[in-house]
Amino acid sequence: MRNVGRLEQTLFSATKVVGLIVRPLILLFFLRTDQDSLAQDFSLLLTATASSFIILNNQNYRVAYQLFLGSDRSSHGLRGRDVVRNYVVGTLVHILAFIGVASLVLWLWLDRGDLLVLAMILILIEKFFDDDQRILVYKKRYYQWMINFTLRIIAPAIALIIVSLATDIDDVSLYVMSATLGVAVYIYLIRRQFFRISYRLVKIEFKQGISISIRRYFSEFRNEFFVAQVWAFLAANAILIDRFFINISHENIFADYIFAVSVANTIQTFHNLGYITFQRPRLLQADAIVISSVFNRMNLLLPFVLFIIIFTLYLLSIMLEADLTPLSFEVILSLCGLYYMHAVSLPAKEMAFWRLRRNYLIAQECVLFTFPIVGYGLGFNSQLGIVLATLCGLVVRLGLLITMLKLAETRQKRFNLRL
């Protein structure tokens, strides 16, 4: 594993920060320049993509990473070729099998044919970039990661606003076109060899009989990957469930809500980057205690400071009549509280991922989903009602996670790292 210099680490973090703020700023620009239709489509497209592309994430990448990212280079060779072939062919089989499921999830969000087509293209692009980023992070190739992230997040967003300003065309398809161009440039400059190898492996597999590979993949999927796939989908959508019900009940303010959520989400994101990242090695230790990790002073205070900063900025915008959002004071306060709870829950979620069985992880995610779903069914479909129901689900889920992890500590269960 290569050493990483201070400059590379700094640029890596700076790129993340730029990616975090560029979309909300562009969304705010569209909202405040009367491009409400573009803001709405942009918000819907990004949210639906985030909700559904995880369905295309085949879990067999773990075997490939375990082989190629380990220190035992002698394990490569013929075995390495077989692992790569199984990964590449398994990825293709998984995408073809589950693209229909992903499209159904997209339709639940979008309910529009034009956006559905654009989102289908975008989830395939996201699938490629996400897999590639994961490899680059594990291998600590941060400069290459920055190129990936720029072409995936930053460049398409900037291209959308530049073209819309220059041509007066307010069509979100410009974003997807820019993302498509970005992935093409990235593949041509950096991943040509990988694509050539993948093409040859798939071609060989088809000649030998693809049906064998399909049966092998779904046998592995049923026995090993299915539960992990369900959990990954639920975990990705746990942070989006409030947005889903806001989109159903308050479509006219969805773009404004997404802007507010993007700002509030910085509480969780910066806490993850600035604290959890450095605490992760300690959280992975077998003797780490969940109570002291969750109720650690820094884990509680750092996101609270971010909470205060964001809410103070909101109050200043009101005093200055900046008109940043039409959402009420109570909704903004509740959103900040929601993402404060997301941030505080991060240590417990990290520990649970490694210590608890996947079916327990699925159960605790379902508990979170229950509150906004039941609340919506009972008629609590105001903006504030949806946010508060989700917040209640988060609090209960955190309590459940702490309880399960505490029981695991008491019973002195083994600490198994599952790859």
Coordinates of C-alpha atoms in Angstrom, one line a residue:
M1 CA 0.0 0.0 0.0
R2 CA 1.5 3.4 -1.1
N3 CA 2.3 6.2 1.3
V4 CA 0.2 9.4 1.1
G5 CA 1.7 12.8 1.4
R6 CA 0.2 15.7 3.3
L7 CA -0.6 17.7 0.1
E8 CA -2.4 14.8 -1.4
Q9 CA -4.5 14.3 1.8
T10 CA -5.3 18.0 1.9
L11 CA -6.4 18.1 -1.8
F12 CA -8.4 14.9 -1.2
S13 CA -10.3 16.5 1.6
A14 CA -10.7 19.8 -0.2
T15 CA -12.2 18.0 -3.3
K16 CA -14.7 16.3 -1.0
V17 CA -15.8 19.7 0.5
V18 CA -16.2 21.2 -3.0
G19 CA -18.3 18.2 -4.0
L20 CA -20.4 18.7 -0.9
I21 CA -21.3 22.3 -1.6
V22 CA -21.4 22.6 -5.4
R23 CA -24.8 21.0 -5.9
P24 CA -26.6 22.9 -3.1
L25 CA -25.2 26.2 -4.4
I26 CA -26.2 25.5 -7.9
L27 CA -29.7 24.4 -6.7
L28 CA -30.0 27.6 -4.8
F29 CA -29.0 29.6 -7.9
F30 CA -31.7 27.9 -9.9
L31 CA -34.3 28.5 -7.2
R32 CA -33.5 32.2 -6.8
T33 CA -33.3 32.9 -10.6
D34 CA -36.9 31.6 -11.2
Q35 CA -35.7 28.4 -12.8
D36 CA -38.0 26.3 -10.6
S37 CA -38.7 23.6 -13.1
L38 CA -35.0 23.0 -13.6
A39 CA -34.4 23.0 -9.8
Q40 CA -37.2 20.5 -9.3
D41 CA -36.0 18.1 -12.0
F42 CA -32.4 18.4 -10.8
S43 CA -33.4 17.6 -7.2
L44 CA -35.6 14.7 -8.3
L45 CA -33.0 13.2 -10.6
L46 CA -30.2 13.3 -8.0
T47 CA -32.4 12.0 -5.2
A48 CA -33.9 9.2 -7.2
T49 CA -30.5 8.1 -8.5
A50 CA -29.1 8.0 -4.9
S51 CA -32.0 5.9 -3.8
S52 CA -31.9 3.3 -6.6
F53 CA -28.3 2.9 -7.9
I54 CA -27.3 0.9 -4.8
I55 CA -29.5 -1.9 -6.3
L56 CA -26.9 -2.4 -9.0
N57 CA -24.1 -2.8 -6.5
N58 CA -23.2 -6.5 -6.7
Q59 CA -21.7 -7.7 -3.4
N60 CA -19.1 -10.0 -5.0
Y61 CA -16.6 -7.2 -5.1
R62 CA -15.6 -8.2 -1.6
V63 CA -13.9 -11.3 -2.8
A64 CA -11.9 -9.4 -5.4
Y65 CA -10.9 -6.7 -2.9
Q66 CA -9.8 -9.3 -0.4
L67 CA -7.5 -10.9 -2.9
F68 CA -6.0 -7.8 -4.7
L69 CA -5.8 -5.3 -1.8
G70 CA -4.1 -7.7 0.6
S71 CA -0.4 -8.0 1.2
D72 CA -0.1 -11.5 -0.1
R73 CA 0.9 -11.0 -3.7
S74 CA 1.6 -14.7 -4.1
S75 CA -2.2 -15.3 -4.2
H76 CA -2.5 -13.6 -7.6
G77 CA -1.8 -15.4 -10.9
L78 CA -4.4 -18.0 -12.1
R79 CA -6.6 -17.5 -9.0
G80 CA -6.4 -13.8 -9.5
R81 CA -7.6 -14.2 -13.1
D82 CA -10.5 -16.3 -12.0
V83 CA -11.5 -13.8 -9.3
V84 CA -11.4 -10.9 -11.8
R85 CA -13.5 -12.9 -14.3
N86 CA -16.1 -13.8 -11.7
Y87 CA -16.3 -10.2 -10.6
V88 CA -16.6 -8.7 -14.1
V89 CA -19.1 -11.3 -15.3
G90 CA -21.0 -11.2 -12.0
T91 CA -21.2 -7.4 -12.3
L92 CA -22.7 -7.7 -15.8
V93 CA -25.1 -10.5 -14.8
H94 CA -26.2 -8.5 -11.7
I95 CA -26.9 -5.3 -13.7
L96 CA -28.9 -7.1 -16.4
A97 CA -30.9 -9.0 -13.7
F98 CA -31.6 -6.0 -11.4
I99 CA -31.9 -3.0 -13.8
G100 CA -35.6 -3.6 -13.9
V101 CA -35.9 -3.5 -10.1
A102 CA -33.9 -0.3 -10.1
S103 CA -36.2 1.2 -12.8
L104 CA -39.2 0.4 -10.6
V105 CA -37.7 2.3 -7.7
L106 CA -36.9 5.2 -10.0
W107 CA -40.5 5.3 -11.2
L108 CA -41.7 5.5 -7.6
W109 CA -39.7 8.7 -7.3
L110 CA -40.1 10.2 -10.7
D111 CA -43.4 9.1 -12.3
R112 CA -42.2 10.7 -15.6
G113 CA -40.9 8.9 -18.6
D114 CA -38.3 11.5 -19.6
L115 CA -36.7 11.7 -16.2
L116 CA -36.8 7.9 -15.9
V117 CA -34.7 7.5 -19.1
L118 CA -32.2 10.1 -17.8
A119 CA -32.0 8.5 -14.4
M120 CA -31.4 5.0 -15.9
I121 CA -28.4 6.4 -17.7
L122 CA -27.2 8.2 -14.6
I123 CA -27.4 5.1 -12.3
L124 CA -25.2 3.2 -14.7
I125 CA -22.7 6.0 -14.6
E126 CA -22.9 6.2 -10.8
K127 CA -22.4 2.4 -10.6
F128 CA -19.1 2.6 -12.5
F129 CA -17.8 5.6 -10.7
D130 CA -18.8 4.2 -7.3
D131 CA -17.0 0.9 -7.8
D132 CA -14.0 2.7 -9.1
Q133 CA -13.9 5.1 -6.2
R134 CA -14.1 2.3 -3.7
I135 CA -11.0 0.6 -5.2
L136 CA -9.1 3.9 -5.3
V137 CA -9.8 4.6 -1.6
Y138 CA -8.7 1.2 -0.6
K139 CA -5.5 1.6 -2.6
K140 CA -5.0 5.2 -1.4
R141 CA -4.8 6.5 -4.9
Y142 CA -6.2 9.9 -4.0
Y143 CA -5.1 11.9 -7.0
Q144 CA -6.9 9.5 -9.3
W145 CA -9.9 9.5 -6.9
M146 CA -10.0 13.3 -7.2
I147 CA -10.2 13.0 -11.0
N148 CA -13.0 10.4 -10.6
F149 CA -14.9 12.6 -8.1
T150 CA -14.5 15.8 -10.2
L151 CA -15.9 14.1 -13.4
R152 CA -18.6 12.4 -11.4
I153 CA -19.9 15.2 -9.2
I154 CA -18.3 18.6 -9.7
A155 CA -17.8 18.9 -13.5
P156 CA -21.4 17.9 -14.6
A157 CA -23.0 20.3 -12.0
I158 CA -20.8 23.2 -13.2
A159 CA -21.4 22.3 -16.8
L160 CA -25.2 22.4 -16.2
I161 CA -25.1 25.9 -14.8
I162 CA -22.7 27.3 -17.4
V163 CA -24.7 25.9 -20.4
S164 CA -28.0 27.0 -18.9
L165 CA -26.6 30.6 -18.4
A166 CA -25.0 30.7 -21.9
T167 CA -27.9 29.3 -23.8
D168 CA -31.0 29.8 -21.7
I169 CA -31.7 26.1 -22.0
D170 CA -33.1 24.9 -18.7
D171 CA -33.1 21.2 -19.3
V172 CA -31.7 18.7 -16.7
S173 CA -30.6 16.4 -19.6
L174 CA -27.6 18.7 -19.9
Y175 CA -26.4 17.3 -16.6
V176 CA -26.7 13.7 -17.7
M177 CA -25.0 14.5 -21.0
S178 CA -22.1 16.1 -19.1
A179 CA -21.9 13.1 -16.8
T180 CA -21.8 10.8 -19.8
L181 CA -19.0 12.8 -21.3
G182 CA -17.2 12.7 -18.0
V183 CA -17.3 8.9 -17.7
A184 CA -16.2 8.5 -21.3
V185 CA -13.2 10.8 -20.7
Y186 CA -12.3 9.0 -17.5
I187 CA -12.5 5.6 -19.1
Y188 CA -10.4 6.7 -22.1
L189 CA -7.7 8.4 -20.0
I190 CA -7.5 6.0 -17.1
R191 CA -9.5 2.8 -17.4
R192 CA -8.9 1.7 -21.0
Q193 CA -6.9 -1.3 -20.0
F194 CA -9.5 -2.4 -17.5
F195 CA -12.2 -2.2 -20.1
R196 CA -10.2 -4.1 -22.7
I197 CA -9.5 -6.9 -20.1
S198 CA -13.2 -6.9 -19.1
Y199 CA -14.3 -7.2 -22.7
R200 CA -12.0 -10.1 -23.3
L201 CA -13.2 -11.9 -20.2
V202 CA -16.8 -11.5 -21.0
K203 CA -16.2 -12.6 -24.6
I204 CA -14.4 -15.7 -23.4
E205 CA -17.3 -16.4 -20.9
F206 CA -19.9 -16.2 -23.7
K207 CA -17.9 -18.6 -25.8
Q208 CA -17.7 -21.1 -23.0
G209 CA -21.3 -20.7 -22.0
I210 CA -22.6 -17.8 -20.1
S211 CA -25.4 -19.9 -18.5
I212 CA -22.9 -21.5 -16.2
S213 CA -21.7 -18.1 -14.9
I214 CA -25.3 -17.0 -14.4
R215 CA -26.1 -20.0 -12.3
R216 CA -22.9 -19.6 -10.3
Y217 CA -23.5 -16.0 -9.6
F218 CA -27.1 -16.5 -8.5
S219 CA -26.1 -19.4 -6.3
E220 CA -23.6 -17.1 -4.6
F221 CA -26.1 -14.3 -4.5
R222 CA -28.7 -16.5 -2.8
N223 CA -26.3 -18.0 -0.3
E224 CA -24.1 -15.0 0.5
F225 CA -25.1 -11.7 -1.0
F226 CA -28.9 -11.4 -0.9
V227 CA -29.1 -10.3 2.8
A228 CA -26.2 -7.9 2.3
Q229 CA -27.9 -6.5 -0.8
V230 CA -31.2 -5.9 1.1
W231 CA -29.4 -4.2 4.0
A232 CA -27.3 -2.0 1.6
F233 CA -30.5 -0.8 -0.1
L234 CA -32.3 0.0 3.2
A235 CA -29.2 1.7 4.7
A236 CA -28.9 3.9 1.6
N237 CA -32.6 4.9 1.7
A238 CA -32.7 5.4 5.5
I239 CA -31.4 8.9 5.0
L240 CA -33.8 9.6 2.1
I241 CA -37.1 8.4 3.5
D242 CA -38.3 11.8 4.6
R243 CA -37.5 13.2 1.1
F244 CA -39.7 10.5 -0.5
F245 CA -42.8 11.5 1.5
I246 CA -42.0 15.2 1.0
N247 CA -42.0 14.6 -2.7
I248 CA -45.3 12.8 -2.5
S249 CA -47.1 15.4 -0.3
H250 CA -45.3 18.7 -1.1
E251 CA -44.0 18.4 -4.6
N252 CA -44.1 22.1 -5.1
I253 CA -41.4 22.7 -2.5
F254 CA -39.3 19.6 -3.0
A255 CA -36.4 21.5 -4.5
D256 CA -36.4 23.9 -1.6
Y257 CA -36.5 21.0 0.8
I258 CA -33.6 19.3 -0.9
F259 CA -31.5 22.5 -0.7
A260 CA -32.3 22.7 3.1
V261 CA -31.5 19.0 3.5
S262 CA -28.2 19.4 1.7
V263 CA -27.2 22.2 4.0
A264 CA -28.3 20.3 7.1
N265 CA -26.5 17.2 5.9
T266 CA -23.2 19.0 6.4
I267 CA -23.6 18.3 10.1
Q268 CA -23.3 14.6 9.4
T269 CA -20.8 14.8 6.6
F270 CA -18.3 17.0 8.3
H271 CA -18.6 15.0 11.5
N272 CA -17.9 11.9 9.5
L273 CA -14.9 13.5 7.7
G274 CA -13.5 15.3 10.7
Y275 CA -14.1 12.9 13.6
I276 CA -15.4 9.4 12.6
T277 CA -12.7 8.9 10.0
F278 CA -10.0 9.2 12.6
Q279 CA -12.0 7.2 15.2
R280 CA -12.7 4.3 12.9
P281 CA -9.6 2.3 13.8
R282 CA -10.6 2.5 17.5
L283 CA -14.2 1.6 16.7
L284 CA -13.1 -1.5 14.9
Q285 CA -11.2 -2.8 17.9
A286 CA -12.8 -5.8 19.7
D287 CA -12.8 -4.1 23.1
A288 CA -14.4 -0.8 21.9
I289 CA -17.4 0.0 24.1
V290 CA -20.6 1.3 22.4
I291 CA -21.8 3.4 25.3
S292 CA -18.5 5.3 25.6
S293 CA -18.2 5.6 21.8
V294 CA -21.7 7.1 21.2
F295 CA -21.8 9.3 24.3
N296 CA -18.2 10.4 23.9
R297 CA -18.0 14.2 24.5
M298 CA -16.5 14.9 21.1
N299 CA -19.1 12.7 19.3
L300 CA -21.9 14.8 21.0
L301 CA -20.3 18.2 20.9
L302 CA -18.8 18.4 17.4
P303 CA -22.1 17.9 15.5
F304 CA -23.8 20.2 18.0
V305 CA -21.4 22.9 17.1
L306 CA -22.1 22.4 13.5
F307 CA -25.8 22.4 14.3
I308 CA -25.5 25.8 16.0
I309 CA -23.4 27.2 13.1
I310 CA -25.9 26.2 10.5
F311 CA -29.0 27.3 12.5
T312 CA -27.3 30.6 13.2
L313 CA -26.6 31.2 9.5
Y314 CA -30.3 30.5 8.9
L315 CA -31.3 33.1 11.5
L316 CA -28.9 35.6 10.0
S317 CA -30.4 35.0 6.6
I318 CA -33.8 35.9 8.0
M319 CA -32.5 39.0 9.7
L320 CA -30.8 40.1 6.4
E321 CA -34.0 39.2 4.4
A322 CA -31.9 36.9 2.2
D323 CA -34.9 34.6 1.6
L324 CA -32.9 31.4 1.3
T325 CA -35.8 29.1 1.9
P326 CA -39.6 29.2 2.2
L327 CA -39.5 26.4 4.8
S328 CA -40.7 27.3 8.2
F329 CA -38.5 27.9 11.3
E330 CA -39.8 24.7 12.9
V331 CA -39.0 22.6 9.8
I332 CA -35.4 24.0 9.6
L333 CA -34.9 23.4 13.3
S334 CA -36.2 19.8 13.0
L335 CA -34.0 19.1 10.0
C336 CA -30.9 20.3 11.9
G337 CA -32.0 18.0 14.7
L338 CA -32.5 15.1 12.3
Y339 CA -29.0 15.3 10.9
Y340 CA -27.5 15.9 14.3
M341 CA -29.0 12.5 15.2
H342 CA -27.6 11.0 12.0
A343 CA -24.2 12.3 13.0
V344 CA -24.3 11.1 16.6
S345 CA -25.4 7.6 15.4
L346 CA -22.4 7.1 13.2
P347 CA -20.2 5.3 15.8
A348 CA -22.9 2.8 16.6
K349 CA -23.6 2.2 13.0
E350 CA -19.9 1.6 12.3
M351 CA -19.6 -0.9 15.2
A352 CA -22.9 -2.6 14.3
F353 CA -21.7 -3.2 10.7
W354 CA -18.8 -5.3 11.9
R355 CA -20.3 -6.9 15.0
L356 CA -24.0 -7.7 14.2
R357 CA -25.4 -10.2 11.7
R358 CA -27.0 -8.7 8.6
N359 CA -30.5 -9.8 9.6
Y360 CA -30.2 -7.6 12.7
L361 CA -29.0 -4.7 10.6
I362 CA -32.0 -5.1 8.4
A363 CA -34.3 -5.2 11.4
Q364 CA -33.0 -2.0 12.9
E365 CA -33.3 -0.2 9.5
C366 CA -36.9 -1.4 9.2
V367 CA -37.6 0.2 12.6
L368 CA -36.4 3.5 11.3
F369 CA -38.7 3.2 8.2
T370 CA -41.7 2.2 10.3
F371 CA -42.1 5.7 11.9
P372 CA -42.4 7.9 8.8
I373 CA -44.5 5.2 7.0
V374 CA -46.9 4.8 9.9
G375 CA -47.0 8.5 10.5
Y376 CA -47.8 9.2 6.9
G377 CA -50.5 6.6 7.0
L378 CA -52.0 8.2 10.1
G379 CA -52.2 11.5 8.4
F380 CA -49.1 13.2 9.7
N381 CA -48.1 14.4 6.2
S382 CA -47.2 18.0 6.9
Q383 CA -43.6 18.9 6.3
L384 CA -42.9 19.1 10.0
G385 CA -44.8 15.9 10.7
I386 CA -42.7 13.9 8.2
V387 CA -39.4 15.3 9.6
L388 CA -40.4 14.7 13.2
A389 CA -41.6 11.1 12.4
T390 CA -38.3 10.4 10.8
L391 CA -36.4 11.9 13.7
C392 CA -38.3 9.7 16.2
G393 CA -37.4 6.7 14.1
L394 CA -33.7 7.7 14.3
V395 CA -33.8 8.0 18.0
V396 CA -35.4 4.6 18.5
R397 CA -33.0 3.0 16.0
L398 CA -30.0 4.4 17.9
G399 CA -31.4 3.1 21.2
L400 CA -31.9 -0.3 19.5
L401 CA -28.4 -0.3 18.1
I402 CA -26.9 0.5 21.5
T403 CA -29.0 -2.3 23.1
M404 CA -28.0 -4.9 20.6
L405 CA -24.3 -3.9 20.7
K406 CA -24.4 -3.9 24.5
L407 CA -25.8 -7.4 24.5
A408 CA -23.1 -8.5 22.1
E409 CA -20.5 -7.1 24.5
T410 CA -22.1 -8.8 27.5
R411 CA -22.2 -12.1 25.8
Q412 CA -18.6 -11.7 24.6
K413 CA -19.3 -12.7 21.0
R414 CA -16.5 -13.0 18.6
F415 CA -15.5 -10.0 16.5
N416 CA -15.7 -11.2 12.9
L417 CA -14.6 -9.0 10.0
R418 CA -16.7 -10.1 7.1
L419 CA -15.3 -9.4 3.6

